[in-house]
């Protein structure tokens, strides 16, 4: 089953590079590359796309999966949420996007029943441990994406990095 599951990892909007903000040409280009990466994964036999459902890259990827599914691709969206209500303090537009996406997910995996200090890290490990490919946007910025991509590399996942950077990883980035 793992061979048919692809996860996503990337930044929240405020951590994306300055030129890649919603509405910009660079953002549109990044979304097009994300769409192509998802289509390629589908062509390679991936059927389930696992999103951590955070604002930014996770939700952008989830929205594209749902668009492609509506266009007839034989794929579905799985949602790994750190805890129910993780979206309750977000801006209203992100809450609305989250709710729409979550309502269309084929499977939902709540990692914890409520917020804990480790809920996001455990969710990130869950994403990797269920998958054999990770489509990400990682430019070397420390944080949750760095942790997830490093863990995915150590776990032997195929990494498709839309930031197009070849980076050297070590344990000091965790």
JSON list of C-alpha atoms in Angstrom, two decimals, residues 49-136:
[
{"chain": "A", "resi": 49, "resn": "UNK", "atom": "CA", "xyz": [-2.13, 11.82, -1.67]},
{"chain": "A", "resi": 50, "resn": "UNK", "atom": "CA", "xyz": [-1.58, 12.55, 2.02]},
{"chain": "A", "resi": 51, "resn": "UNK", "atom": "CA", "xyz": [-1.69, 16.16, 3.19]},
{"chain": "A", "resi": 52, "resn": "UNK", "atom": "CA", "xyz": [-0.83, 17.48, 6.64]},
{"chain": "A", "resi": 53, "resn": "UNK", "atom": "CA", "xyz": [-3.55, 20.13, 6.07]},
{"chain": "A", "resi": 54, "resn": "UNK", "atom": "CA", "xyz": [-1.58, 23.15, 7.29]},
{"chain": "A", "resi": 55, "resn": "UNK", "atom": "CA", "xyz": [-2.00, 26.59, 5.74]},
{"chain": "A", "resi": 56, "resn": "UNK", "atom": "CA", "xyz": [0.07, 27.13, 2.61]},
{"chain": "A", "resi": 57, "resn": "UNK", "atom": "CA", "xyz": [1.74, 24.33, 0.68]},
{"chain": "A", "resi": 58, "resn": "UNK", "atom": "CA", "xyz": [-0.25, 21.50, 2.33]},
{"chain": "A", "resi": 59, "resn": "UNK", "atom": "CA", "xyz": [-3.61, 23.03, 1.43]},
{"chain": "A", "resi": 60, "resn": "UNK", "atom": "CA", "xyz": [-2.48, 24.21, -2.02]},
{"chain": "A", "resi": 61, "resn": "UNK", "atom": "CA", "xyz": [-1.41, 20.64, -2.79]},
{"chain": "A", "resi": 62, "resn": "UNK", "atom": "CA", "xyz": [-4.65, 19.20, -1.39]},
{"chain": "A", "resi": 63, "resn": "UNK", "atom": "CA", "xyz": [-6.73, 21.59, -3.52]},
{"chain": "A", "resi": 64, "resn": "UNK", "atom": "CA", "xyz": [-4.86, 20.50, -6.65]},
{"chain": "A", "resi": 65, "resn": "UNK", "atom": "CA", "xyz": [-5.40, 16.82, -5.81]},
{"chain": "A", "resi": 66, "resn": "UNK", "atom": "CA", "xyz": [-9.13, 17.50, -5.52]},
{"chain": "A", "resi": 67, "resn": "UNK", "atom": "CA", "xyz": [-9.14, 19.46, -8.82]},
{"chain": "A", "resi": 68, "resn": "UNK", "atom": "CA", "xyz": [-7.38, 16.62, -10.62]},
{"chain": "A", "resi": 69, "resn": "UNK", "atom": "CA", "xyz": [-9.72, 14.05, -9.07]},
{"chain": "A", "resi": 70, "resn": "UNK", "atom": "CA", "xyz": [-12.69, 16.09, -10.36]},
{"chain": "A", "resi": 71, "resn": "UNK", "atom": "CA", "xyz": [-11.08, 16.04, -13.81]},
{"chain": "A", "resi": 72, "resn": "UNK", "atom": "CA", "xyz": [-11.08, 12.24, -13.77]},
{"chain": "A", "resi": 73, "resn": "UNK", "atom": "CA", "xyz": [-7.71, 11.29, -12.34]},
{"chain": "A", "resi": 74, "resn": "UNK", "atom": "CA", "xyz": [-7.98, 8.05, -10.34]},
{"chain": "A", "resi": 75, "resn": "UNK", "atom": "CA", "xyz": [-6.57, 9.63, -7.18]},
{"chain": "A", "resi": 76, "resn": "UNK", "atom": "CA", "xyz": [-7.89, 10.67, -3.80]},
{"chain": "A", "resi": 77, "resn": "UNK", "atom": "CA", "xyz": [-6.93, 12.92, -0.92]},
{"chain": "A", "resi": 78, "resn": "UNK", "atom": "CA", "xyz": [-6.09, 11.71, 2.55]},
{"chain": "A", "resi": 79, "resn": "UNK", "atom": "CA", "xyz": [-5.83, 14.23, 5.39]},
{"chain": "A", "resi": 80, "resn": "UNK", "atom": "CA", "xyz": [-3.54, 13.81, 8.39]},
{"chain": "A", "resi": 81, "resn": "UNK", "atom": "CA", "xyz": [-4.57, 16.41, 10.93]},
{"chain": "A", "resi": 82, "resn": "UNK", "atom": "CA", "xyz": [-2.42, 17.10, 13.97]},
{"chain": "A", "resi": 83, "resn": "UNK", "atom": "CA", "xyz": [-5.59, 17.43, 16.07]},
{"chain": "A", "resi": 84, "resn": "UNK", "atom": "CA", "xyz": [-9.25, 18.38, 15.47]},
{"chain": "A", "resi": 85, "resn": "UNK", "atom": "CA", "xyz": [-9.60, 22.13, 15.54]},
{"chain": "A", "resi": 86, "resn": "UNK", "atom": "CA", "xyz": [-6.02, 22.83, 14.45]},
{"chain": "A", "resi": 87, "resn": "UNK", "atom": "CA", "xyz": [-7.46, 25.48, 12.12]},
{"chain": "A", "resi": 88, "resn": "UNK", "atom": "CA", "xyz": [-9.60, 27.33, 14.68]},
{"chain": "A", "resi": 89, "resn": "UNK", "atom": "CA", "xyz": [-7.26, 30.33, 15.08]},
{"chain": "A", "resi": 90, "resn": "UNK", "atom": "CA", "xyz": [-6.42, 30.81, 11.41]},
{"chain": "A", "resi": 91, "resn": "UNK", "atom": "CA", "xyz": [-7.65, 33.66, 9.24]},
{"chain": "A", "resi": 92, "resn": "UNK", "atom": "CA", "xyz": [-11.23, 33.04, 8.07]},
{"chain": "A", "resi": 93, "resn": "UNK", "atom": "CA", "xyz": [-10.22, 32.47, 4.42]},
{"chain": "A", "resi": 94, "resn": "UNK", "atom": "CA", "xyz": [-7.82, 29.68, 5.46]},
{"chain": "A", "resi": 95, "resn": "UNK", "atom": "CA", "xyz": [-10.42, 28.17, 7.79]},
{"chain": "A", "resi": 96, "resn": "UNK", "atom": "CA", "xyz": [-12.87, 28.05, 4.89]},
{"chain": "A", "resi": 97, "resn": "UNK", "atom": "CA", "xyz": [-10.33, 26.42, 2.56]},
{"chain": "A", "resi": 98, "resn": "UNK", "atom": "CA", "xyz": [-9.44, 23.88, 5.26]},
{"chain": "A", "resi": 99, "resn": "UNK", "atom": "CA", "xyz": [-13.10, 22.99, 5.87]},
{"chain": "A", "resi": 100, "resn": "UNK", "atom": "CA", "xyz": [-13.84, 22.58, 2.15]},
{"chain": "A", "resi": 101, "resn": "UNK", "atom": "CA", "xyz": [-10.77, 20.39, 1.59]},
{"chain": "A", "resi": 102, "resn": "UNK", "atom": "CA", "xyz": [-11.38, 18.30, 4.72]},
{"chain": "A", "resi": 103, "resn": "UNK", "atom": "CA", "xyz": [-15.00, 17.69, 3.69]},
{"chain": "A", "resi": 104, "resn": "UNK", "atom": "CA", "xyz": [-13.76, 16.16, 0.40]},
{"chain": "A", "resi": 105, "resn": "UNK", "atom": "CA", "xyz": [-10.99, 13.98, 1.85]},
{"chain": "A", "resi": 106, "resn": "UNK", "atom": "CA", "xyz": [-11.46, 10.25, 1.30]},
{"chain": "A", "resi": 107, "resn": "UNK", "atom": "CA", "xyz": [-9.77, 9.46, 4.63]},
{"chain": "A", "resi": 108, "resn": "UNK", "atom": "CA", "xyz": [-9.01, 11.59, 7.68]},
{"chain": "A", "resi": 109, "resn": "UNK", "atom": "CA", "xyz": [-6.35, 10.62, 10.21]},
{"chain": "A", "resi": 110, "resn": "UNK", "atom": "CA", "xyz": [-6.51, 12.70, 13.42]},
{"chain": "A", "resi": 111, "resn": "UNK", "atom": "CA", "xyz": [-3.08, 12.11, 14.97]},
{"chain": "A", "resi": 112, "resn": "UNK", "atom": "CA", "xyz": [-4.06, 13.44, 18.42]},
{"chain": "A", "resi": 113, "resn": "UNK", "atom": "CA", "xyz": [-7.43, 14.21, 20.01]},
{"chain": "A", "resi": 114, "resn": "UNK", "atom": "CA", "xyz": [-6.25, 17.64, 21.18]},
{"chain": "A", "resi": 115, "resn": "UNK", "atom": "CA", "xyz": [-3.25, 19.94, 20.90]},
{"chain": "A", "resi": 116, "resn": "UNK", "atom": "CA", "xyz": [0.01, 18.65, 22.39]},
{"chain": "A", "resi": 117, "resn": "UNK", "atom": "CA", "xyz": [3.56, 19.97, 22.04]},
{"chain": "A", "resi": 118, "resn": "UNK", "atom": "CA", "xyz": [4.54, 17.08, 19.80]},
{"chain": "A", "resi": 119, "resn": "UNK", "atom": "CA", "xyz": [1.37, 16.79, 17.68]},
{"chain": "A", "resi": 120, "resn": "UNK", "atom": "CA", "xyz": [2.85, 18.44, 14.58]},
{"chain": "A", "resi": 121, "resn": "UNK", "atom": "CA", "xyz": [6.09, 16.46, 14.72]},
{"chain": "A", "resi": 122, "resn": "UNK", "atom": "CA", "xyz": [4.18, 13.21, 15.17]},
{"chain": "A", "resi": 123, "resn": "UNK", "atom": "CA", "xyz": [1.90, 14.19, 12.28]},
{"chain": "A", "resi": 124, "resn": "UNK", "atom": "CA", "xyz": [4.97, 14.84, 10.09]},
{"chain": "A", "resi": 125, "resn": "UNK", "atom": "CA", "xyz": [6.42, 11.44, 10.96]},
{"chain": "A", "resi": 126, "resn": "UNK", "atom": "CA", "xyz": [3.06, 9.84, 10.16]},
{"chain": "A", "resi": 127, "resn": "UNK", "atom": "CA", "xyz": [3.07, 11.46, 6.70]},
{"chain": "A", "resi": 128, "resn": "UNK", "atom": "CA", "xyz": [6.49, 10.01, 5.92]},
{"chain": "A", "resi": 129, "resn": "UNK", "atom": "CA", "xyz": [5.89, 6.58, 7.46]},
{"chain": "A", "resi": 130, "resn": "UNK", "atom": "CA", "xyz": [2.78, 6.02, 5.33]},
{"chain": "A", "resi": 131, "resn": "UNK", "atom": "CA", "xyz": [4.38, 7.12, 2.05]},
{"chain": "A", "resi": 132, "resn": "UNK", "atom": "CA", "xyz": [7.01, 6.19, -0.51]},
{"chain": "A", "resi": 133, "resn": "UNK", "atom": "CA", "xyz": [7.18, 9.60, -2.25]},
{"chain": "A", "resi": 134, "resn": "UNK", "atom": "CA", "xyz": [7.24, 13.15, -0.89]},
{"chain": "A", "resi": 135, "resn": "UNK", "atom": "CA", "xyz": [6.43, 16.17, -3.03]},
{"chain": "A", "resi": 136, "resn": "UNK", "atom": "CA", "xyz": [7.79, 19.19, -1.21]}
]
